[in-house]
Structure formats: C-alpha cells, structure tokens
Coordinates of C-alpha atoms in Angstrom, one line a residue:
M400 CA -35.7 -148.4 73.0
T401 CA -39.0 -146.8 72.0
N402 CA -42.3 -148.1 70.8
A403 CA -42.8 -145.1 68.4
R404 CA -43.2 -145.7 64.7
P405 CA -40.1 -144.8 62.6
Q406 CA -42.2 -142.3 60.7
D407 CA -43.1 -140.5 64.0
L408 CA -39.5 -140.5 65.1
A409 CA -38.4 -138.9 61.8
D410 CA -41.2 -136.3 62.2
Q411 CA -39.9 -135.6 65.7
A412 CA -36.4 -135.2 64.5
A413 CA -37.5 -132.8 61.7
E414 CA -39.5 -130.8 64.3
A415 CA -36.5 -130.7 66.6
I416 CA -34.3 -129.2 63.8
R417 CA -37.1 -126.6 63.1
N418 CA -37.1 -125.7 66.8
L419 CA -33.3 -125.5 66.8
N420 CA -33.4 -123.1 63.9
H421 CA -35.7 -120.8 65.8
A422 CA -33.7 -121.1 69.0
I423 CA -30.4 -120.0 67.4
Q424 CA -31.7 -116.9 65.6
S425 CA -29.4 -114.1 66.5
A426 CA -32.3 -112.1 68.0
K427 CA -33.0 -114.8 70.6
G428 CA -29.4 -114.7 72.0
E429 CA -29.2 -118.5 72.7
L430 CA -25.7 -118.6 71.3
N431 CA -23.5 -116.5 73.6
Y432 CA -20.0 -118.0 73.5
P433 CA -17.8 -119.8 71.0
S434 CA -18.2 -122.9 73.1
D435 CA -21.9 -122.8 72.4
A436 CA -21.2 -123.0 68.6
Y437 CA -18.6 -125.7 69.3
E438 CA -21.0 -127.9 71.2
L439 CA -23.8 -127.3 68.7
V440 CA -21.7 -128.2 65.7
A441 CA -20.6 -131.4 67.5
S442 CA -24.2 -132.4 68.1
L443 CA -25.1 -131.7 64.4
K444 CA -22.1 -133.7 63.3
Q445 CA -23.3 -136.6 65.5
L446 CA -26.8 -136.3 63.9
T447 CA -25.4 -136.4 60.3
Q448 CA -23.2 -139.4 61.2
R449 CA -26.3 -141.4 62.0
L450 CA -28.2 -140.6 58.9
P451 CA -26.4 -143.0 56.5
Q452 CA -27.4 -145.9 58.6
S453 CA -31.1 -144.9 58.4
F454 CA -30.8 -144.5 54.6
E455 CA -29.2 -147.8 54.2
Q456 CA -31.8 -149.6 56.4
I457 CA -34.6 -148.0 54.4
S458 CA -32.9 -149.1 51.2
R459 CA -32.5 -152.7 52.5
F460 CA -36.2 -152.7 53.3
L461 CA -37.0 -151.5 49.8
G462 CA -34.8 -154.2 48.3
A463 CA -36.5 -156.9 50.3
L464 CA -39.9 -155.5 49.4
A465 CA -39.0 -155.6 45.7
K466 CA -38.3 -159.3 46.0
T467 CA -41.8 -160.1 47.3
G468 CA -43.5 -159.2 44.0
A469 CA -46.3 -157.7 46.1
V470 CA -45.7 -154.1 45.1
T471 CA -47.7 -152.1 42.6
A472 CA -47.2 -148.7 41.0
D473 CA -49.6 -146.1 39.6
H474 CA -47.4 -145.8 36.5
G475 CA -44.2 -147.5 35.3
T476 CA -42.9 -150.5 37.1
P477 CA -42.5 -151.0 40.8
D478 CA -39.0 -152.2 40.3
D479 CA -38.0 -149.0 38.5
H480 CA -39.5 -146.8 41.3
L481 CA -37.9 -148.9 44.0
A482 CA -34.5 -148.8 42.2
E483 CA -34.8 -145.0 41.8
A484 CA -35.7 -144.6 45.5
R485 CA -32.7 -146.8 46.5
S486 CA -30.4 -144.8 44.3
G487 CA -31.6 -141.6 45.9
L488 CA -31.0 -143.1 49.4
A489 CA -27.5 -144.2 48.4
S490 CA -26.7 -140.6 47.2
A491 CA -28.2 -139.2 50.4
A492 CA -25.9 -141.4 52.5
L493 CA -22.9 -140.1 50.6
I494 CA -24.0 -136.5 50.9
A495 CA -24.6 -137.0 54.7
Q496 CA -21.1 -138.3 55.0
T497 CA -19.8 -135.2 53.2
L498 CA -21.8 -133.1 55.5
T499 CA -20.4 -134.9 58.5
D500 CA -16.9 -134.3 57.2
H501 CA -17.5 -130.6 56.8
L502 CA -19.1 -130.3 60.2
G503 CA -15.9 -132.0 61.5
Y504 CA -13.8 -129.3 59.9
A505 CA -16.0 -126.6 61.4
H506 CA -15.8 -128.3 64.8
S507 CA -12.1 -128.6 64.7
A508 CA -11.8 -124.9 63.7
L509 CA -13.9 -123.9 66.6
G510 CA -11.8 -125.9 69.1
P511 CA -9.2 -123.3 69.8
I512 CA -11.6 -120.3 69.9
G513 CA -12.2 -118.7 73.3
Y514 CA -14.1 -115.7 74.6
S515 CA -12.4 -112.8 76.4
G516 CA -15.4 -110.8 77.2
P517 CA -17.4 -108.0 75.6
I518 CA -15.3 -105.5 73.6
G519 CA -18.2 -104.1 71.8
D520 CA -21.7 -105.1 71.0
A521 CA -21.3 -108.7 69.8
D522 CA -24.7 -108.4 68.0
D523 CA -23.1 -105.8 65.6
D524 CA -20.9 -108.6 64.1
L525 CA -23.8 -111.1 63.6

C-alpha cells in the first residue's frame, strides 16, 4: 500500500510509459529477442487489464459526488458534466478491455517464436 495521492500515481504511470517508449526505440537495442517482446506485451496486457477498475472507481466517485449537490460548473449544469465524464469513463473501460484482448492475441502469437541467432543484421528488418 502507498500513501501517494492517486493523481501522483497516475502521473508516475504516465511517466513510466514515456520512459518505456524511449527504452524500446530500435536505436537503443533494449529489445533483442522475441522473448523480450513476449514479456513486454504480457506486462502491457496486465496494465490494460487494470485500467477498467480505475475508470469504474472514478466513475463511482463522480456518481456519489453528484448526489451531494455540492458541485458547481462554470457553464451548463454540474449533473450534465458529471454524466458526460462518467460516460467517457465507461467508454474508456470498454476500449481498455478491447486493447487487453488485442494484446492477448499478440502475446499468444509471440508464444511460439524463438531466436536461432543472427543471420544478418537484425536492425535491417526493424
């Protein structure tokens, strides 16, 4: 368990993905074997599997907040904005599930792939 604020944890997760994107650039050579991609895709799948719960919990918070009557809006009604936000989060949860499914397909496809050693310059194919 952590004492960090949820916003800070989300910022750290976003920064971790940015660092990942830099680390797997082909020029850096951090991915060397099919098993590297297999493990990376598995971890990304695990990440996307966890996102719907976050979205649903934020949506529940917004629903409870709407019931308090203590919310204001710069324009329109707070209920309309909260409903739109909750709708967006529900859509994001569905999209995250679809992303998880497709990462599962990619992970399964990588399962039987092996590496037999350098035949040519592997970077030529990347």
